[in-house]
Short mmCIF file of C-alpha atoms in Angstrom, two decimals:
data_model
loop_
_atom_site.label_atom_id
_atom_site.label_comp_id
_atom_site.label_asym_id
_atom_site.label_seq_id
_atom_site.Cartn_x
_atom_site.Cartn_y
_atom_site.Cartn_z
CA UNK A 1 11.38 4.62 14.29
CA UNK A 2 10.39 4.32 10.65
CA UNK A 3 9.11 7.24 8.62
CA UNK A 4 7.01 6.57 5.52
CA UNK A 5 6.15 9.05 2.79
CA UNK A 6 3.71 8.17 0.01
CA UNK A 7 3.54 9.78 -3.40
CA UNK A 8 1.99 9.20 -6.80
CA UNK A 9 -1.68 9.79 -6.14
CA UNK A 10 -3.87 11.86 -8.40
CA UNK A 11 -7.05 12.19 -10.42
CA UNK A 12 -7.54 9.65 -13.20
CA UNK A 13 -10.35 8.21 -15.25
CA UNK A 14 -11.82 4.75 -14.91
CA UNK A 15 -9.63 2.21 -16.66
CA UNK A 16 -6.44 4.21 -16.17
CA UNK A 17 -3.37 3.22 -14.20
CA UNK A 18 -1.38 4.79 -11.37
CA UNK A 19 1.71 3.77 -9.48
CA UNK A 20 2.03 4.76 -5.85
CA UNK A 21 5.38 4.89 -4.12
CA UNK A 22 6.28 4.83 -0.45
CA UNK A 23 9.75 5.86 0.65
CA UNK A 24 10.93 4.59 4.02
CA UNK A 25 13.60 6.08 6.26
CA UNK A 26 14.82 5.79 9.81
CA UNK A 27 14.89 2.01 10.07
CA UNK A 28 16.06 -1.18 8.43
CA UNK A 29 13.61 -1.29 5.56
CA UNK A 30 14.31 -4.87 4.55
CA UNK A 31 13.37 -6.13 8.02
CA UNK A 32 9.76 -4.97 7.64
CA UNK A 33 6.84 -6.47 5.81
CA UNK A 34 5.01 -3.68 4.04
CA UNK A 35 1.37 -3.06 3.31
CA UNK A 36 -1.01 -0.73 1.54
CA UNK A 37 -4.36 0.28 2.98
CA UNK A 38 -7.02 2.70 1.80
CA UNK A 39 -9.77 4.73 3.34
CA UNK A 40 -12.71 6.20 1.49
CA UNK A 41 -14.82 9.02 2.96
CA UNK A 42 -17.14 7.72 5.66
CA UNK A 43 -15.62 4.24 5.58
CA UNK A 44 -13.14 2.35 7.71
CA UNK A 45 -9.56 1.88 6.62
CA UNK A 46 -9.32 -1.31 4.59
CA UNK A 47 -6.53 -3.67 3.64
CA UNK A 48 -5.32 -3.59 0.06
CA UNK A 49 -2.11 -5.63 -0.16
CA UNK A 50 0.96 -6.73 1.74
CA UNK A 51 4.29 -8.29 0.89
CA UNK A 52 7.10 -9.97 2.72
CA UNK A 53 10.55 -8.69 3.62
CA UNK A 54 12.08 -10.02 0.41
CA UNK A 55 9.05 -9.27 -1.73
CA UNK A 56 8.68 -12.92 -2.60
CA UNK A 57 5.29 -13.37 -0.96
CA UNK A 58 2.22 -11.22 -1.43
CA UNK A 59 -1.41 -11.11 -0.29
CA UNK A 60 -4.16 -9.05 -1.89
CA UNK A 61 -7.68 -8.05 -1.00
CA UNK A 62 -10.20 -9.74 -3.28
CA UNK A 63 -11.38 -6.36 -4.54
CA UNK A 64 -7.99 -5.57 -6.12
CA UNK A 65 -6.66 -9.02 -6.98
CA UNK A 66 -5.60 -9.16 -10.62
CA UNK A 67 -5.57 -5.36 -10.97
CA UNK A 68 -3.07 -4.16 -8.34
CA UNK A 69 0.51 -5.29 -7.82
CA UNK A 70 2.59 -4.60 -4.72
CA UNK A 71 6.37 -4.70 -4.99
CA UNK A 72 9.44 -3.36 -3.26
CA UNK A 73 12.99 -2.30 -4.00
CA UNK A 74 15.07 -2.78 -0.90
CA UNK A 75 18.00 -0.93 -2.48
CA UNK A 76 15.81 2.17 -2.68
CA UNK A 77 13.87 1.67 0.57
CA UNK A 78 10.69 1.92 -1.46
CA UNK A 79 7.47 -0.04 -1.79
CA UNK A 80 5.19 0.38 -4.77
CA UNK A 81 1.55 -0.20 -5.60
CA UNK A 82 0.87 -0.50 -9.30
CA UNK A 83 -2.85 0.03 -9.87
CA UNK A 84 -4.35 -0.92 -13.23
CA UNK A 85 -7.92 -0.88 -14.52
CA UNK A 86 -8.89 1.61 -11.86
CA UNK A 87 -12.55 1.90 -10.89
CA UNK A 88 -14.46 4.74 -9.22
CA UNK A 89 -14.78 2.55 -6.12
CA UNK A 90 -10.98 2.62 -5.80
CA UNK A 91 -11.24 6.29 -4.85
CA UNK A 92 -9.67 6.71 -1.41
CA UNK A 93 -6.69 7.95 0.52
CA UNK A 94 -4.01 5.30 0.19
CA UNK A 95 -1.61 4.63 3.05
CA UNK A 96 1.51 2.53 3.25
CA UNK A 97 2.40 0.83 6.48
CA UNK A 98 5.15 -1.29 8.00
CA UNK A 99 5.10 -4.25 10.33
CA UNK A 100 7.57 -6.84 11.55
CA UNK A 101 5.35 -9.76 10.57
CA UNK A 102 4.19 -10.85 7.13
CA UNK A 103 0.65 -12.02 6.52
CA UNK A 104 -1.19 -9.43 8.56
CA UNK A 105 -4.27 -7.68 7.18
CA UNK A 106 -5.51 -5.74 10.19
CA UNK A 107 -4.51 -2.10 10.33
CA UNK A 108 -3.92 -2.25 14.08
CA UNK A 109 -1.16 -4.81 13.55
CA UNK A 110 0.94 -2.36 11.53
CA UNK A 111 3.33 -0.21 13.50
CA UNK A 112 4.26 2.65 11.20
CA UNK A 113 2.16 4.67 8.79
CA UNK A 114 2.59 7.29 6.14
CA UNK A 115 0.44 10.38 5.81
CA UNK A 116 -1.49 9.06 2.81
CA UNK A 117 -1.93 10.04 -0.81
CA UNK A 118 -5.28 10.74 -2.47
CA UNK A 119 -6.40 8.66 -5.42
CA UNK A 120 -9.55 9.79 -7.22
CA UNK A 121 -11.03 7.81 -10.09
CA UNK A 122 -13.71 9.48 -12.17
CA UNK A 123 -16.28 7.52 -14.14
#
């Protein structure tokens, strides 16, 4: 069983940056591909980014490509989401998730989830 705890959310202005962190425990972190998803009020949870066990391969949603960077530090059991040039439409609760298989974008293919961290971007 893997436990995930996100942190780093907050209220920022458009154009600002934030870095989210997700600390994993209870499992072999380096054996999981990790992902970030987000959910805005009244909308379905959507894929943001995912990366492989080593961190060498990444996939991004088109809406964040070039602005967000996903990375991991397997020595710290932590995955990060660096978010630059934030826009009001990035406002959502951000979740990290773990899965055994890299390349997945569907939320129902991820096995473990954190509780989420709120990101609010004002215009």
